Amino acid sequence: MTRCIAFTGGVGGAKLVLGLTQILPPEELLIAVNTGDDFEHLGLTICPDIDTVLYTLAGISNPDTGWGRKQESWKTMKTLESLGGETWFKLGDQDLALHLARRHKMILGATLTEITAYLANKLNVRHSIVPMSDYPVRTMILTEKGEMPFQEYFVKNRCLPAISGFRFAGIRKAIPSSKLLRAFEDPALELVIFCPSNPFISIDPILELPGLKKAIESSRASVLAVSPIVGGKALKGPTAKMLKELRLKSDASSIAQHYGEILDGFVIDTKDRRLEKQISEKGHKVLVTQTIMKSLDDKVSLANDILDFAAEISL
């Protein structure tokens, strides 16, 4: 009985997802994760967003870096560097073990959905985490220096090149996760949340999957999004920079406008209260609340506010 589906990318989304898991039991929440950030590196398939959610829900994420595992060691990277290997994408020893386990399962023929469920079980994560698709989709960033895979833009080039757009390689052949599609058919489904993740590179790849928007529109569930922009700035990642380079205002109203009519409601931070009227005039019901999540209490509080807001909208 899936009551809520949460679409998420990396760090910001994982924080809200953690809050939701403190309220909703495992059978009522499905977490659908962007895989456009995935890439092949050193012979391994790296799934940064899936792993961020896994590590966050398992309580082993690294709070200092925002990625990877806490209490990590780096002997493999140092040894690889001494051998002249590529080390621009950092893989800690424990993190690398997870990637090796994923690769081994892939060689044996398991799908990414099956592998993610296996890893979640091993990390004692009880809530369902599904990749948006078992088919490879790779986010390509269109920049002033040419098109480049997302991780080369994000990590290797530190988001420095100016961008002009995005392309999701493989999206036309990709099929949404069957578990995700089944959740939309569940009559108990009340709410779809776009977590406070980058709309262009975290949520759009999920929405662009063939048939996904139709599934959302056919559902009776309320659709809400949480702005990842607070006070004109992104709390994490390049969202604000991307908005400016796409010649859009770097504020929450641009995020609401980007999602458009698919939304029933939009959540902004108290720092952006001045935008409430402007966004509501575009047809969105607006919740103004504290969206910055520094503590577990903050995450649970925002999750509670969103669930209450969704209940009001559905009346």
Coordinates of C-alpha atoms in Angstrom, one line a residue:
M1 CA 0.0 0.0 0.0
T2 CA 2.1 2.9 -1.3
R3 CA 0.8 6.2 0.2
C4 CA 3.6 8.4 -0.9
I5 CA 6.2 8.4 -3.7
A6 CA 9.3 10.7 -3.2
F7 CA 11.4 11.6 -6.3
T8 CA 14.9 12.5 -5.2
G9 CA 18.4 13.2 -6.3
G10 CA 21.3 13.5 -3.9
V11 CA 22.0 15.3 -0.6
G12 CA 19.0 17.7 -0.2
G13 CA 16.5 15.1 -1.3
A14 CA 18.0 12.4 0.9
K15 CA 17.5 14.7 3.9
L16 CA 13.8 15.0 3.3
V17 CA 13.5 11.3 2.5
L18 CA 15.1 10.6 5.9
G19 CA 12.5 12.8 7.6
L20 CA 9.7 11.0 5.7
T21 CA 11.0 7.6 6.8
Q22 CA 10.6 8.7 10.5
I23 CA 6.8 9.2 9.9
L24 CA 5.8 6.8 7.2
P25 CA 6.2 3.1 7.6
P26 CA 8.1 1.2 4.9
E27 CA 5.0 -0.1 3.1
E28 CA 3.7 3.5 2.7
L29 CA 6.7 5.2 1.1
L30 CA 8.5 4.5 -2.2
I31 CA 11.7 6.4 -2.9
A32 CA 12.5 6.8 -6.6
V33 CA 16.0 7.9 -7.2
N34 CA 17.6 9.7 -10.2
T35 CA 20.1 7.6 -12.1
G36 CA 21.1 10.2 -14.7
D37 CA 24.2 11.0 -12.5
D38 CA 25.4 7.4 -12.8
F39 CA 28.5 6.7 -14.8
E40 CA 31.1 4.0 -15.6
H41 CA 34.4 4.6 -13.9
L42 CA 37.4 2.3 -13.4
G43 CA 35.2 -0.6 -14.8
L44 CA 32.5 0.0 -12.2
T45 CA 29.0 1.5 -12.4
I46 CA 28.9 4.4 -9.9
C47 CA 25.4 5.5 -8.7
P48 CA 26.0 8.6 -6.6
D49 CA 22.4 9.5 -5.9
I50 CA 21.3 6.0 -5.0
D51 CA 24.3 5.6 -2.7
T52 CA 23.7 9.0 -1.0
V53 CA 20.1 7.9 -0.2
L54 CA 21.3 4.4 1.0
Y55 CA 24.0 5.9 3.2
T56 CA 21.7 8.5 4.6
L57 CA 19.0 6.1 5.6
A58 CA 21.5 3.7 6.9
G59 CA 23.0 6.4 9.1
I60 CA 26.5 6.1 7.6
S61 CA 26.7 9.1 5.3
N62 CA 29.6 11.5 5.6
P63 CA 28.3 14.8 7.1
D64 CA 31.5 16.6 6.3
T65 CA 31.8 15.9 2.6
G66 CA 28.0 15.5 1.8
W67 CA 28.9 12.3 -0.2
G68 CA 30.4 8.9 0.6
R69 CA 30.6 7.2 3.9
K70 CA 31.7 8.5 7.3
Q71 CA 34.9 7.1 8.9
E72 CA 36.2 6.4 5.4
S73 CA 39.8 5.5 4.5
W74 CA 41.6 6.2 1.2
K75 CA 44.3 3.5 0.8
T76 CA 43.0 2.3 -2.5
M77 CA 42.9 5.8 -4.0
K78 CA 46.4 6.5 -2.8
T79 CA 47.7 3.3 -4.2
L80 CA 45.8 3.9 -7.5
E81 CA 47.4 7.3 -7.7
S82 CA 50.9 5.8 -7.2
L83 CA 50.1 3.6 -10.2
G84 CA 49.1 6.5 -12.4
G85 CA 45.4 5.7 -12.3
E86 CA 42.6 8.2 -12.5
T87 CA 41.7 9.6 -9.1
W88 CA 39.7 12.7 -9.9
F89 CA 36.5 10.9 -8.7
K90 CA 37.2 9.9 -5.1
L91 CA 36.1 6.4 -4.0
G92 CA 36.8 5.6 -0.3
D93 CA 37.7 2.1 0.6
Q94 CA 34.3 1.3 2.1
D95 CA 32.5 3.0 -0.7
L96 CA 34.6 1.1 -3.2
A97 CA 33.5 -2.2 -1.6
L98 CA 29.9 -1.3 -2.3
H99 CA 30.7 -0.6 -5.9
L100 CA 32.5 -3.9 -6.2
A101 CA 29.5 -5.7 -4.7
R102 CA 27.2 -3.9 -7.2
R103 CA 29.5 -4.8 -10.1
H104 CA 29.6 -8.4 -9.1
K105 CA 25.8 -8.6 -9.0
M106 CA 25.6 -7.0 -12.4
I107 CA 28.0 -9.5 -13.9
L108 CA 25.7 -12.2 -12.5
G109 CA 22.8 -10.7 -14.3
A110 CA 20.9 -8.8 -11.5
T111 CA 19.1 -5.6 -12.4
L112 CA 19.9 -2.3 -10.7
T113 CA 16.5 -2.5 -8.9
E114 CA 17.4 -5.9 -7.5
I115 CA 20.9 -4.8 -6.6
T116 CA 19.7 -1.7 -4.8
A117 CA 17.2 -3.7 -2.8
Y118 CA 20.0 -6.2 -1.9
L119 CA 22.3 -3.4 -0.8
A120 CA 19.5 -1.7 1.2
N121 CA 18.8 -5.0 3.0
K122 CA 22.5 -5.4 3.8
L123 CA 22.6 -1.9 5.2
N124 CA 19.4 -2.5 7.3
V125 CA 17.4 0.1 5.3
R126 CA 13.8 -1.0 5.5
H127 CA 12.1 1.5 3.2
S128 CA 12.0 0.8 -0.6
I129 CA 14.5 2.6 -2.7
V130 CA 14.2 2.1 -6.5
P131 CA 16.3 3.5 -9.3
M132 CA 14.1 5.5 -11.7
S133 CA 14.9 2.8 -14.4
D134 CA 16.9 -0.3 -14.9
Y135 CA 18.0 1.1 -18.3
P136 CA 21.0 3.4 -18.4
V137 CA 20.3 7.1 -18.7
R138 CA 23.2 9.5 -18.6
T139 CA 22.8 13.2 -18.1
M140 CA 25.0 15.2 -20.5
I141 CA 25.7 18.9 -19.7
L142 CA 25.8 21.3 -22.7
T143 CA 28.6 23.8 -21.8
E144 CA 30.7 26.5 -23.4
K145 CA 33.4 23.8 -23.6
G146 CA 31.2 21.3 -25.4
E147 CA 29.0 18.5 -24.1
M148 CA 30.3 16.6 -21.2
P149 CA 29.0 13.8 -18.9
F150 CA 27.6 15.1 -15.7
Q151 CA 30.3 13.8 -13.4
E152 CA 33.0 15.3 -15.6
Y153 CA 31.2 18.7 -15.3
F154 CA 30.4 18.4 -11.6
V155 CA 33.5 16.8 -10.2
K156 CA 36.3 16.9 -12.7
N157 CA 35.6 20.5 -13.8
R158 CA 34.0 21.6 -10.5
C159 CA 30.9 23.1 -12.3
L160 CA 33.1 25.9 -13.7
P161 CA 32.0 25.8 -17.4
A162 CA 29.0 27.9 -18.2
I163 CA 26.0 25.7 -19.2
S164 CA 23.4 26.2 -21.9
G165 CA 21.2 23.0 -21.5
F166 CA 21.0 19.3 -20.8
R167 CA 20.5 16.1 -22.7
F168 CA 19.5 12.7 -21.2
A169 CA 21.3 10.1 -23.3
G170 CA 19.3 6.9 -23.5
I171 CA 16.0 8.4 -22.1
R172 CA 13.9 7.4 -25.1
K173 CA 14.7 3.7 -24.7
A174 CA 14.5 3.7 -20.9
I175 CA 11.5 2.3 -19.1
P176 CA 10.5 3.5 -15.7
S177 CA 11.0 1.1 -12.8
S178 CA 8.2 -1.4 -12.8
K179 CA 7.9 -1.0 -9.1
L180 CA 7.5 2.8 -9.6
L181 CA 4.8 2.3 -12.2
R182 CA 2.9 -0.1 -10.0
A183 CA 2.9 2.4 -7.2
F184 CA 1.1 4.9 -9.4
E185 CA -1.6 2.2 -9.9
D186 CA -2.1 1.8 -6.1
P187 CA -5.5 3.4 -5.1
A188 CA -3.9 4.2 -1.7
L189 CA -1.5 6.7 -3.4
E190 CA -2.1 10.1 -1.9
L191 CA 1.1 12.1 -2.6
V192 CA 4.0 12.5 -5.0
I193 CA 6.8 14.7 -3.7
F194 CA 9.6 16.2 -5.7
C195 CA 12.2 16.6 -3.0
P196 CA 14.5 19.7 -2.7
S197 CA 16.8 18.4 -5.4
N198 CA 18.1 20.1 -8.6
P199 CA 15.1 20.2 -10.9
F200 CA 17.2 20.1 -14.1
I201 CA 19.6 17.2 -13.3
S202 CA 17.9 15.3 -10.5
I203 CA 14.1 15.5 -11.0
D204 CA 13.8 16.1 -14.8
P205 CA 15.6 12.8 -15.7
I206 CA 12.9 11.0 -13.8
L207 CA 10.0 13.0 -15.3
E208 CA 11.4 12.6 -18.8
L209 CA 11.1 8.8 -18.6
P210 CA 8.6 7.6 -21.2
G211 CA 5.1 7.3 -19.7
L212 CA 6.1 8.8 -16.3
K213 CA 4.3 12.1 -16.6
K214 CA 1.2 10.3 -17.9
A215 CA 1.3 8.1 -14.9
I216 CA 1.5 11.1 -12.6
E217 CA -1.4 12.9 -14.4
S218 CA -3.5 9.8 -14.3
S219 CA -3.0 9.5 -10.6
R220 CA -5.4 11.1 -8.1
A221 CA -2.4 11.9 -5.9
S222 CA -1.4 15.4 -5.0
V223 CA 1.9 16.5 -6.5
L224 CA 4.1 18.8 -4.5
A225 CA 7.6 20.1 -4.9
V226 CA 10.0 21.6 -2.4
S227 CA 12.3 24.4 -3.6
P228 CA 16.0 23.7 -3.4
I229 CA 16.6 27.4 -3.7
V230 CA 16.4 29.4 -0.4
G231 CA 17.0 33.2 -0.4
G232 CA 18.3 33.0 -4.0
K233 CA 20.9 30.5 -3.2
A234 CA 21.2 26.7 -3.5
L235 CA 21.9 25.0 -0.2
K236 CA 23.9 22.4 -2.1
G237 CA 25.1 22.0 -5.6
P238 CA 25.0 24.1 -8.8
T239 CA 21.3 24.8 -9.0
A240 CA 21.6 28.6 -8.5
K241 CA 24.5 28.8 -11.0
M242 CA 22.5 26.8 -13.6
L243 CA 19.5 29.1 -13.2
K244 CA 21.6 32.2 -13.8
E245 CA 23.4 30.7 -16.8
L246 CA 20.0 29.6 -18.3
R247 CA 19.0 33.3 -17.8
L248 CA 16.4 32.5 -15.2
K249 CA 16.0 34.3 -11.9
S250 CA 17.8 32.5 -9.1
D251 CA 14.8 32.1 -6.8
A252 CA 12.1 29.7 -5.8
S253 CA 9.6 31.2 -8.3
S254 CA 11.8 29.9 -11.2
I255 CA 11.7 26.4 -9.7
A256 CA 7.9 26.5 -9.5
Q257 CA 7.7 27.9 -13.0
H258 CA 10.0 25.1 -14.3
Y259 CA 7.7 22.4 -12.9
G260 CA 4.6 24.2 -14.1
E261 CA 1.2 22.7 -14.3
I262 CA 2.2 19.2 -13.1
L263 CA 2.3 20.6 -9.5
D264 CA -0.6 21.0 -7.2
G265 CA 1.5 22.7 -4.5
F266 CA 4.9 24.2 -3.9
V267 CA 6.9 24.5 -0.7
I268 CA 9.2 27.5 -0.1
D269 CA 11.3 28.6 2.9
T270 CA 10.3 31.3 5.3
K271 CA 13.1 33.4 3.9
D272 CA 11.2 33.5 0.6
R273 CA 7.8 34.5 2.0
R274 CA 7.8 37.5 -0.3
L275 CA 7.4 35.1 -3.3
E276 CA 4.3 33.4 -1.9
K277 CA 1.8 35.7 -3.7
Q278 CA 3.8 35.7 -7.0
I279 CA 3.9 31.8 -7.0
S280 CA 0.3 31.4 -6.0
E281 CA -0.9 33.7 -8.7
K282 CA 0.6 31.2 -11.2
G283 CA -1.8 28.6 -9.9
H284 CA 0.2 26.8 -7.3
K285 CA -0.9 26.5 -3.7
V286 CA 2.0 27.5 -1.5
L287 CA 3.3 26.3 1.8
V288 CA 5.8 28.7 3.5
T289 CA 7.8 26.9 6.2
Q290 CA 11.3 26.1 7.4
T291 CA 12.9 24.0 4.7
I292 CA 16.6 24.2 5.8
M293 CA 17.3 20.8 7.4
K294 CA 20.3 20.8 9.7
S295 CA 19.1 18.3 12.3
L296 CA 17.0 15.2 12.3
D297 CA 14.2 17.3 14.0
D298 CA 14.4 19.7 11.1
K299 CA 13.9 16.9 8.6
V300 CA 11.0 15.3 10.5
S301 CA 9.4 18.7 11.0
L302 CA 9.5 19.5 7.2
A303 CA 8.2 16.1 6.4
N304 CA 5.3 16.6 8.8
D305 CA 4.5 20.0 7.3
I306 CA 4.5 18.6 3.8
L307 CA 2.1 15.7 4.7
D308 CA -0.2 18.2 6.5
F309 CA -0.1 20.5 3.4
A310 CA -0.9 17.6 1.1
A311 CA -3.9 16.6 3.3
E312 CA -5.2 20.2 3.0
I313 CA -4.8 20.2 -0.8
S314 CA -6.6 17.0 -1.2
L315 CA -9.7 18.2 0.7

